[in-house]
PDB file of N, CA and C in Angstrom:
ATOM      1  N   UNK I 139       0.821  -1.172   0.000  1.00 43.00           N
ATOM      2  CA  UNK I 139       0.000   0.000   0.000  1.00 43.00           C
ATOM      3  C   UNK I 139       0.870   1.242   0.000  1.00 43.00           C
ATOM      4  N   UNK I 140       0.945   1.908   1.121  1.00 43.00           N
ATOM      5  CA  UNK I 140       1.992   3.316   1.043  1.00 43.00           C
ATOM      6  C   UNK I 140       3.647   2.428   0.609  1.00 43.00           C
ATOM      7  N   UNK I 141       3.918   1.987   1.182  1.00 45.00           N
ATOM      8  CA  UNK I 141       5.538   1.685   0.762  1.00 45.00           C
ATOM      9  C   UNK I 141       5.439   1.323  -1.106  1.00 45.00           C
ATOM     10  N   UNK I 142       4.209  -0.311  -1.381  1.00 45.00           N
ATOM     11  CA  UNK I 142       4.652   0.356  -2.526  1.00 45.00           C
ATOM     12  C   UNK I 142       4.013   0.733  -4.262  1.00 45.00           C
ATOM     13  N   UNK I 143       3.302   2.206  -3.283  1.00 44.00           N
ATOM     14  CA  UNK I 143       2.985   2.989  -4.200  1.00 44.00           C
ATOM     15  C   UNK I 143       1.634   2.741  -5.087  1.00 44.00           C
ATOM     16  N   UNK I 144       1.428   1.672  -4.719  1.00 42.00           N
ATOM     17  CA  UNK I 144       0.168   1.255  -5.020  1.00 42.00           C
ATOM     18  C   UNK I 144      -1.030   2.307  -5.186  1.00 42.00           C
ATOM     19  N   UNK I 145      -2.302   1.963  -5.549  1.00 40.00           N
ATOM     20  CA  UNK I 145      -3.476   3.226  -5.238  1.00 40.00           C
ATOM     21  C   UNK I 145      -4.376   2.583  -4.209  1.00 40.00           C
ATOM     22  N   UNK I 146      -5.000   3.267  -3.558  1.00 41.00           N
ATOM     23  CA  UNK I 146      -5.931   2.517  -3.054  1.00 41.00           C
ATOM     24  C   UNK I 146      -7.350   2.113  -3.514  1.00 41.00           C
ATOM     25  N   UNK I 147      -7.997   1.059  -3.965  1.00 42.00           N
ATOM     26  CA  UNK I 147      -9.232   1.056  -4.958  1.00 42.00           C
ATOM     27  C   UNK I 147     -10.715   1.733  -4.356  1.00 42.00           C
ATOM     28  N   UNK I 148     -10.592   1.662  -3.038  1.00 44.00           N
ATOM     29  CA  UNK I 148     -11.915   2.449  -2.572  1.00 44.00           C
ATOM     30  C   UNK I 148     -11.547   3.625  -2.175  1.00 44.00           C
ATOM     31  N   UNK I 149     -10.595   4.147  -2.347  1.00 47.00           N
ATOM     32  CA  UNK I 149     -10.562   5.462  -2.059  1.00 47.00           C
ATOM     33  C   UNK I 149     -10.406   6.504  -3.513  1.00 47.00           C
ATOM     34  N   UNK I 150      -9.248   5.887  -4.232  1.00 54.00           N
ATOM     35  CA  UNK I 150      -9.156   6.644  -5.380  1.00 54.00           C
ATOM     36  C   UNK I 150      -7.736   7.718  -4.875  1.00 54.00           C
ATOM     37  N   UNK I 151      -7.504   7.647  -3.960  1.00 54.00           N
ATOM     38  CA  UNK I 151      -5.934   8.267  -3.612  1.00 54.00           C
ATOM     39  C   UNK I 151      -4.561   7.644  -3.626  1.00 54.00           C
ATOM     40  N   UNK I 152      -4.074   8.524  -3.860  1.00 56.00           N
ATOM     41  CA  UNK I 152      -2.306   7.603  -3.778  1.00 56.00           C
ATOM     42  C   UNK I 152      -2.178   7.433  -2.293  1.00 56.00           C
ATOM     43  N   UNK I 153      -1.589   5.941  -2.318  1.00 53.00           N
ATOM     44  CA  UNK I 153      -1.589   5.101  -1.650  1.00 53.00           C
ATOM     45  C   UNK I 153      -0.908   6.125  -0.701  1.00 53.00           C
ATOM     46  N   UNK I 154      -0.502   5.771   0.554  1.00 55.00           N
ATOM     47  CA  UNK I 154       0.315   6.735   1.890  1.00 55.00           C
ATOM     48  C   UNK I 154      -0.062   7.824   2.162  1.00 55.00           C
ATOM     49  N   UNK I 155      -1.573   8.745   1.456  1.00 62.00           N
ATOM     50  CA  UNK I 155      -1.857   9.926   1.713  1.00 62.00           C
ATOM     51  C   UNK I 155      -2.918  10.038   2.773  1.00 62.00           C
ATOM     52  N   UNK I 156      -3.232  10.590   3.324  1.00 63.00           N
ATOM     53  CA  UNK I 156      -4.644  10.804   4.631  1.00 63.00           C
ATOM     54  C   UNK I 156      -5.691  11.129   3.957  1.00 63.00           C
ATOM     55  N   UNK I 157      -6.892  10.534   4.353  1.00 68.00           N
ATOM     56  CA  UNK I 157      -8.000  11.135   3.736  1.00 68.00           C
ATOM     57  C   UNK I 157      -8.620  12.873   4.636  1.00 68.00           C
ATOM     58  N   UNK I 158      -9.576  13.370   3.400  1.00 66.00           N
ATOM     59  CA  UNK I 158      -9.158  14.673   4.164  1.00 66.00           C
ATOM     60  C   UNK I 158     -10.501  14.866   4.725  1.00 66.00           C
ATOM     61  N   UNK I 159     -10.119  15.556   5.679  1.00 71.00           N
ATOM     62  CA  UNK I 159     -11.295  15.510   7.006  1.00 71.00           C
ATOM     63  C   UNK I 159     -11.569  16.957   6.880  1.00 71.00           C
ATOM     64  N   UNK I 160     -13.199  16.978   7.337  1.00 73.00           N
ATOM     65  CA  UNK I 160     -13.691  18.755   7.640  1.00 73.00           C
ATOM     66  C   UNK I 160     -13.529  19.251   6.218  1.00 73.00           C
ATOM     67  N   UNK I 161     -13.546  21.009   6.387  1.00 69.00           N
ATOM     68  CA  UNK I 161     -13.826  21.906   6.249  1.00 69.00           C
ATOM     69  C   UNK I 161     -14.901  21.401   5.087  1.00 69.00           C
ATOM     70  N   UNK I 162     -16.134  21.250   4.823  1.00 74.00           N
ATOM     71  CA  UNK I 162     -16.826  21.139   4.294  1.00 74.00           C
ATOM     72  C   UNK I 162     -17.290  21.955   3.421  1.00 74.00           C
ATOM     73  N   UNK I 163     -17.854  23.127   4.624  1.00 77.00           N
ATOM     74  CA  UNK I 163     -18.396  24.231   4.460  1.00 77.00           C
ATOM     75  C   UNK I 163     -17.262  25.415   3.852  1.00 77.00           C
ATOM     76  N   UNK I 164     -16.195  25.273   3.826  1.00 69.00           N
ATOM     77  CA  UNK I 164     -15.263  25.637   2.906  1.00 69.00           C
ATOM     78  C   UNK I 164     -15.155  25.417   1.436  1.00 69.00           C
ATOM     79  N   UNK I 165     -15.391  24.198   1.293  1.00 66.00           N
ATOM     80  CA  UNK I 165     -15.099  23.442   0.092  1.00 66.00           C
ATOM     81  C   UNK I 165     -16.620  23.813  -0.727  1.00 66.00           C
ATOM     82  N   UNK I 166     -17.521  24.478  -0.060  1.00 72.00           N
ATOM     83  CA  UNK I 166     -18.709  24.430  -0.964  1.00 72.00           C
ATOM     84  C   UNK I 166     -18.743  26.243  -1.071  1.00 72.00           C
ATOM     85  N   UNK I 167     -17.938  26.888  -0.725  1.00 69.00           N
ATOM     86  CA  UNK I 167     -17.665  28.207  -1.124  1.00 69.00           C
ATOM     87  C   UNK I 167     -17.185  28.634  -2.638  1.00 69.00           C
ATOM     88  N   UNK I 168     -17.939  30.255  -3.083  1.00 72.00           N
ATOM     89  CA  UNK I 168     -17.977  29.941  -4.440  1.00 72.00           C
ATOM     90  C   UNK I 168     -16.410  30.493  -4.472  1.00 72.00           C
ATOM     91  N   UNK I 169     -15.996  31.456  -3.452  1.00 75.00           N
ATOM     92  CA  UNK I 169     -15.185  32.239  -3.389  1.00 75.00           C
ATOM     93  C   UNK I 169     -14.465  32.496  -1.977  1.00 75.00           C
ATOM     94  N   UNK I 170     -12.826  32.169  -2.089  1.00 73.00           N
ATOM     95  CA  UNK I 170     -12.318  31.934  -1.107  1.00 73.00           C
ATOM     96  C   UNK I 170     -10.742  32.619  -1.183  1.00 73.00           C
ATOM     97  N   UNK I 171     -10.554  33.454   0.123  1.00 77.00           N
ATOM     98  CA  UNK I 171      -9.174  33.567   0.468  1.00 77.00           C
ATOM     99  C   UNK I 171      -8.121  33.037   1.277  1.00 77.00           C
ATOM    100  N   UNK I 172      -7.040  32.339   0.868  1.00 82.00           N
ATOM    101  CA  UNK I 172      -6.790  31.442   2.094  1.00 82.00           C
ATOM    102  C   UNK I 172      -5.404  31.765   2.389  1.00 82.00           C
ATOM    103  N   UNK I 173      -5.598  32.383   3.639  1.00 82.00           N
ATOM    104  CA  UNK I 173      -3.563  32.451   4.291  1.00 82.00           C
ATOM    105  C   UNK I 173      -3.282  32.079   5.075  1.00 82.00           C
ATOM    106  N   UNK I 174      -2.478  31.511   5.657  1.00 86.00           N
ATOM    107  CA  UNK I 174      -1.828  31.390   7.029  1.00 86.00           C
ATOM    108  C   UNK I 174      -0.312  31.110   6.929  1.00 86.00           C
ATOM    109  N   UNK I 175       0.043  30.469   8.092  1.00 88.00           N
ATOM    110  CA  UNK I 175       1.708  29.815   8.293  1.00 88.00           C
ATOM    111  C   UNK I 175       1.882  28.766   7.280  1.00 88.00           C
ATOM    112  N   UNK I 176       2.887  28.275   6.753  1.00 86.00           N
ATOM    113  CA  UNK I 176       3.474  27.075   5.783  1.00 86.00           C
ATOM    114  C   UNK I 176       2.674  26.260   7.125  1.00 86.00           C
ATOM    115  N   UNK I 177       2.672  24.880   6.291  1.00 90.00           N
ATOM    116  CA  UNK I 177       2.249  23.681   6.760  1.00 90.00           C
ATOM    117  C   UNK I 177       0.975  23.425   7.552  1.00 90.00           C
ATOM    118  N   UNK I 178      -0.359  24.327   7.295  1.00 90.00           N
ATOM    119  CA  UNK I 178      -1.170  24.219   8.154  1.00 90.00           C
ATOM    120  C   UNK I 178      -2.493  23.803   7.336  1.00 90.00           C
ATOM    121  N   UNK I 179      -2.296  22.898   6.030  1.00 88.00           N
ATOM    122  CA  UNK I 179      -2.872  22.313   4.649  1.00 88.00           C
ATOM    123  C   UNK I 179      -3.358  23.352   3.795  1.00 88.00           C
ATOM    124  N   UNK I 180      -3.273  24.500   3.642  1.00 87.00           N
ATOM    125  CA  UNK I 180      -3.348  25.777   2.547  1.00 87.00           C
ATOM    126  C   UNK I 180      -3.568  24.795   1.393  1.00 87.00           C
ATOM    127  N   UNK I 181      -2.468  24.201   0.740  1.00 86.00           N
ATOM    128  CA  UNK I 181      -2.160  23.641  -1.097  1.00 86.00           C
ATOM    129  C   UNK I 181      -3.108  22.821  -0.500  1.00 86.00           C
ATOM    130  N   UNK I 182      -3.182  21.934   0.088  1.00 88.00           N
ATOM    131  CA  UNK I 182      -4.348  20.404   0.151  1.00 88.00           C
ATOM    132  C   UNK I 182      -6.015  21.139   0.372  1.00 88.00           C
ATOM    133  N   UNK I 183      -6.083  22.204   1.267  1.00 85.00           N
ATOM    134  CA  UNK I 183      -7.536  22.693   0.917  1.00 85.00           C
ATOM    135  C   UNK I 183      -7.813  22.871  -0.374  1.00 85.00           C
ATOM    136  N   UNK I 184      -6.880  23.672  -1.315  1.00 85.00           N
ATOM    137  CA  UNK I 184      -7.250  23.973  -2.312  1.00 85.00           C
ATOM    138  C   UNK I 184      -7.516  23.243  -3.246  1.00 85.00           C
ATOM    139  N   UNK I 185      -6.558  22.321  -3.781  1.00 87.00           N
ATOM    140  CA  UNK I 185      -6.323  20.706  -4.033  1.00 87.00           C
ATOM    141  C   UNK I 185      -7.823  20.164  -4.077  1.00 87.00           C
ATOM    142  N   UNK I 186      -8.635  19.796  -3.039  1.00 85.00           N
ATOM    143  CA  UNK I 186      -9.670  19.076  -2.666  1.00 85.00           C
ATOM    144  C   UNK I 186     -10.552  20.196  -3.216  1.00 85.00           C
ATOM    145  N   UNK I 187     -10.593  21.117  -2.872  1.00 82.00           N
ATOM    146  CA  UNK I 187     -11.527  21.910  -3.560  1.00 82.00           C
ATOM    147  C   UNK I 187     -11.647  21.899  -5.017  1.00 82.00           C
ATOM    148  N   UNK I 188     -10.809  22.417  -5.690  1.00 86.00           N
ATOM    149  CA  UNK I 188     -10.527  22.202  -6.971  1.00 86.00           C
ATOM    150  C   UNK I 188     -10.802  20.793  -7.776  1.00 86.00           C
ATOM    151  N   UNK I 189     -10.537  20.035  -6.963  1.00 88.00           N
ATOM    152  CA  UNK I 189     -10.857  18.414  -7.963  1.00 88.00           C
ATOM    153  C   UNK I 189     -12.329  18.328  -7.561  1.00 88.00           C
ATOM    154  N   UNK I 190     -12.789  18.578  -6.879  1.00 84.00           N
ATOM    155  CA  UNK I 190     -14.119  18.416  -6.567  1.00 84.00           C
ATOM    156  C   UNK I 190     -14.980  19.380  -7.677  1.00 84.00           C
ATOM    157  N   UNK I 191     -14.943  20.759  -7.638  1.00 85.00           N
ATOM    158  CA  UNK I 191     -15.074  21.736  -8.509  1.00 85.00           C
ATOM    159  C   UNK I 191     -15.213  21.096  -9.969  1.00 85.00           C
ATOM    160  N   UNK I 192     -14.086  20.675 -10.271  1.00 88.00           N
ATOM    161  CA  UNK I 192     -13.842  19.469 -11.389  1.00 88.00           C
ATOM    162  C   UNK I 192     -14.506  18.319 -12.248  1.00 88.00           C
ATOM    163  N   UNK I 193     -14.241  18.029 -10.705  1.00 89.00           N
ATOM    164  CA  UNK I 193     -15.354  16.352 -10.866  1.00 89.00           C
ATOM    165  C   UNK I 193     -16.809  16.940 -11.379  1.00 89.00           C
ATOM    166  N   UNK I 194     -17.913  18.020 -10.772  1.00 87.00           N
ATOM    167  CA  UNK I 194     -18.562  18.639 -11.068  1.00 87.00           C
ATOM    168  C   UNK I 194     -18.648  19.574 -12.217  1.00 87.00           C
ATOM    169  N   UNK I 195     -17.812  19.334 -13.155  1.00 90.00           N
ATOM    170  CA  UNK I 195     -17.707  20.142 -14.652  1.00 90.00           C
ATOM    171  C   UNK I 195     -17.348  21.265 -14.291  1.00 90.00           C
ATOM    172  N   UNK I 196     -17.301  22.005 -13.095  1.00 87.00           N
ATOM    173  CA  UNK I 196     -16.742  23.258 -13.113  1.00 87.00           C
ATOM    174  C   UNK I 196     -15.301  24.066 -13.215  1.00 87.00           C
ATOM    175  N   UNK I 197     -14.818  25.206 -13.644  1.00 87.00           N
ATOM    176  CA  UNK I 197     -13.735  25.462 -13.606  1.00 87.00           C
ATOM    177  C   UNK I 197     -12.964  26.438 -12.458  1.00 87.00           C
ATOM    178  N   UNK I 198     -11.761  26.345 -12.101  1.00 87.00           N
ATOM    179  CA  UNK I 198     -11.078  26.543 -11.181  1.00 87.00           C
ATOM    180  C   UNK I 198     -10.181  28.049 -11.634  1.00 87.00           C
ATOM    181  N   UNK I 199      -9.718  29.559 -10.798  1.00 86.00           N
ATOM    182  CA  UNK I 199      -8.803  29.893 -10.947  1.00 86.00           C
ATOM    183  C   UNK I 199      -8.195  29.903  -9.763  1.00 86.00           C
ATOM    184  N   UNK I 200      -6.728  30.140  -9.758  1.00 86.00           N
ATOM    185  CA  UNK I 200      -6.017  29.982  -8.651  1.00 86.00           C
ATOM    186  C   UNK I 200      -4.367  31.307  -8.549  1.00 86.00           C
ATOM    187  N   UNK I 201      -4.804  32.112  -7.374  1.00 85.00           N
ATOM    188  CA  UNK I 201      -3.545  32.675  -7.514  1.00 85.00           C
ATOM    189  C   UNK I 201      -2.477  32.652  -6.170  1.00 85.00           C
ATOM    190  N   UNK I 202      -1.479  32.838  -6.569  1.00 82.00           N
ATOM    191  CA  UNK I 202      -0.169  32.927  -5.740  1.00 82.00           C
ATOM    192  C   UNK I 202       0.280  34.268  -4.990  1.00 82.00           C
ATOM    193  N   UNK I 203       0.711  34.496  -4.410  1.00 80.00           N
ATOM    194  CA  UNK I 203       1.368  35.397  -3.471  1.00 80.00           C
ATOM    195  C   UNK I 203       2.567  35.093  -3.731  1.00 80.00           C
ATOM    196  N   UNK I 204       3.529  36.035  -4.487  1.00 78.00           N
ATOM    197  CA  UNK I 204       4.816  35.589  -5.130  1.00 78.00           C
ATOM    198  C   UNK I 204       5.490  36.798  -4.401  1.00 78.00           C
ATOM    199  N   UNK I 205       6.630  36.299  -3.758  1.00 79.00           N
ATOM    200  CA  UNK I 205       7.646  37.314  -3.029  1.00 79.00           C
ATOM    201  C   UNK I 205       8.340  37.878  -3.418  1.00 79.00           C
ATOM    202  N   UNK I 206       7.898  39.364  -2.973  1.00 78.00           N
ATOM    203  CA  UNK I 206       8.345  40.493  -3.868  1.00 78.00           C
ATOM    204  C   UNK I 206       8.918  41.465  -3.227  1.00 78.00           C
ATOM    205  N   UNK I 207       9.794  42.178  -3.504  1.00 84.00           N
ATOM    206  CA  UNK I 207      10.387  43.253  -2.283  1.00 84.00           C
ATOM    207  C   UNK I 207       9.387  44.647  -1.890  1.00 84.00           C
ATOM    208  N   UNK I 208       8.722  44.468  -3.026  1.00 84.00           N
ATOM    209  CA  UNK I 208       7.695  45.866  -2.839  1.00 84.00           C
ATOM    210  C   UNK I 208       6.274  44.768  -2.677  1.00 84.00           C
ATOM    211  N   UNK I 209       5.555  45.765  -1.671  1.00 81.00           N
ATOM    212  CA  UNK I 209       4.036  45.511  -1.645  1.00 81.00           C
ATOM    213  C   UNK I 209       3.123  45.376  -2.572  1.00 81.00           C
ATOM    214  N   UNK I 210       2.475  44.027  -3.406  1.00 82.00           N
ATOM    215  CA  UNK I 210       1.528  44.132  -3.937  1.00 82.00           C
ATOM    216  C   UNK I 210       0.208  43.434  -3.920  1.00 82.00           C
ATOM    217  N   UNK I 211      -0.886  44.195  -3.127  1.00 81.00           N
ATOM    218  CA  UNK I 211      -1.912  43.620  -2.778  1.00 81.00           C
ATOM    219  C   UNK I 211      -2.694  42.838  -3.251  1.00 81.00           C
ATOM    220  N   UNK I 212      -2.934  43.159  -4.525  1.00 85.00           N
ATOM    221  CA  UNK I 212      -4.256  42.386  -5.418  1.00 85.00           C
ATOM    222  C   UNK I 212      -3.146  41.679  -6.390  1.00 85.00           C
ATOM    223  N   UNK I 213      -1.966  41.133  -6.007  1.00 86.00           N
ATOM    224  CA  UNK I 213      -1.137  40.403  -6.599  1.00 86.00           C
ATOM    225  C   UNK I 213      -1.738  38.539  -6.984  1.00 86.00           C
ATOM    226  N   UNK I 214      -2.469  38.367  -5.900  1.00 84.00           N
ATOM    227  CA  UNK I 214      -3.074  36.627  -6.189  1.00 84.00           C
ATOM    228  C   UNK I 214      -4.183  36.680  -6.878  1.00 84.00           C
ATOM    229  N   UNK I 215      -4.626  38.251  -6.867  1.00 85.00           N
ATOM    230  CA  UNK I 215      -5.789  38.258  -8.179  1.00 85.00           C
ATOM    231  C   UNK I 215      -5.567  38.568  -9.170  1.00 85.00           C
ATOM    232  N   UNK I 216      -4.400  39.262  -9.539  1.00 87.00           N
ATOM    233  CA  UNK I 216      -4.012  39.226 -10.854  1.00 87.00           C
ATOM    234  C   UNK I 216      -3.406  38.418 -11.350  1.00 87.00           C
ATOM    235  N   UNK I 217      -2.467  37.279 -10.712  1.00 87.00           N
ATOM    236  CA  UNK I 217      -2.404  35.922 -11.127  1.00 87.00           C
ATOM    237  C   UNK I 217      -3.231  34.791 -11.352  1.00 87.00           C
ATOM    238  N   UNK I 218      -4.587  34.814 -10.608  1.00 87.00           N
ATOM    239  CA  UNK I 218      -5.503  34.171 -11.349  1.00 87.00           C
ATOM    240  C   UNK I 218      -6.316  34.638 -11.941  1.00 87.00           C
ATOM    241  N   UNK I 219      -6.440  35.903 -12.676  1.00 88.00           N
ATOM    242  CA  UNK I 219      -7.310  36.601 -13.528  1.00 88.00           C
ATOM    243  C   UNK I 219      -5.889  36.562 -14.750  1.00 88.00           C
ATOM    244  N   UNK I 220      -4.932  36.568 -14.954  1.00 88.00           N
ATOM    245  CA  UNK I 220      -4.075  36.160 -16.107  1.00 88.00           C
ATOM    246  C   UNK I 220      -4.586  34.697 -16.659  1.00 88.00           C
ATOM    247  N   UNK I 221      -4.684  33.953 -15.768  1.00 87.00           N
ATOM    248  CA  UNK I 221      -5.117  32.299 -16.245  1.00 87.00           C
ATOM    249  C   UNK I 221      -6.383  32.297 -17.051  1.00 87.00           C
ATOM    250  N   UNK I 222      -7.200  33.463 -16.883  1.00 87.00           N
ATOM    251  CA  UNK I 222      -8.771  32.968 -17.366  1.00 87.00           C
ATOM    252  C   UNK I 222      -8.609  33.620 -18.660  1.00 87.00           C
ATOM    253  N   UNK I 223      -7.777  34.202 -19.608  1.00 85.00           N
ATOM    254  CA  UNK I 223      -7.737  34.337 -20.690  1.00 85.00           C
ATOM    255  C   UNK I 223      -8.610  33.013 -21.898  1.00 85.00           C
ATOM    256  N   UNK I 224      -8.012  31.883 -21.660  1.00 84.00           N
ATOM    257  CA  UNK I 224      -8.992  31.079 -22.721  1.00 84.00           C
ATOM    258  C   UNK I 224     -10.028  30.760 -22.801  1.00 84.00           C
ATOM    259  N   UNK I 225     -10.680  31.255 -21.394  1.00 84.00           N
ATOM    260  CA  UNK I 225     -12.289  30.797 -21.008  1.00 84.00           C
ATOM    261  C   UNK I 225     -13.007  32.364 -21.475  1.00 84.00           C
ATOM    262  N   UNK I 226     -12.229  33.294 -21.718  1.00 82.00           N
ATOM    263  CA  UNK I 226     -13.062  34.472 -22.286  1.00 82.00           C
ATOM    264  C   UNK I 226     -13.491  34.438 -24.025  1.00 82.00           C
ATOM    265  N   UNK I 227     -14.853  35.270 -24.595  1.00 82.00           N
ATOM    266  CA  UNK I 227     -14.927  35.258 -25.836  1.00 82.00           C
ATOM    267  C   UNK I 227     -14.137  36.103 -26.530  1.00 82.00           C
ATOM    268  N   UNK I 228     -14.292  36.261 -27.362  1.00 74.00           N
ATOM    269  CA  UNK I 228     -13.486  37.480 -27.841  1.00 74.00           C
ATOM    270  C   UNK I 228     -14.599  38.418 -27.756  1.00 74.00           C
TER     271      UNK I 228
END
């Protein structure tokens, strides 16, 4: 199983990963900001959100907070408002 690498068949996850617990009521938000400290599951909320989003035909944008020496606020929205270029008409 986790050692080797296997999937698991009733779950549908790679093998050695935790299944993810809670925030529910997160995950059914149309619109979300998420910060805190490294390591407190930030990428895995989003992750679960997003494939779910997915699974449901819907589409995902996603932006970053990229470290910068000067202040820029609406910086994770202009990185995921760059991505939605192919979903616009002309």
């Amino acid at each position: 199983m986790g050692v080797s690498g296997r999937r698991d068949l009733d779950t549908a996850r790679p093998a050695g990963t935790f299944a993810f617990v809670g925030r529910e009521h997160e995950r059914e938000l149309e619109s979300v900001m998420i910060e805190g400290p490294a390591g407190i599951g930030k990428s895995r909320l989003i992750s679960e959100a997003a494939s779910a989003i997915a699974e449901a035909g819907g589409r995902t944008l996603t932006g970053v907070c990229h470290p910068l020496r000067e202040l820029f606020p609406y910086g994770p929205v202009v990185d995921a408002l760059r991505k939605a270029g192919p979903w616009l008409s002309a």
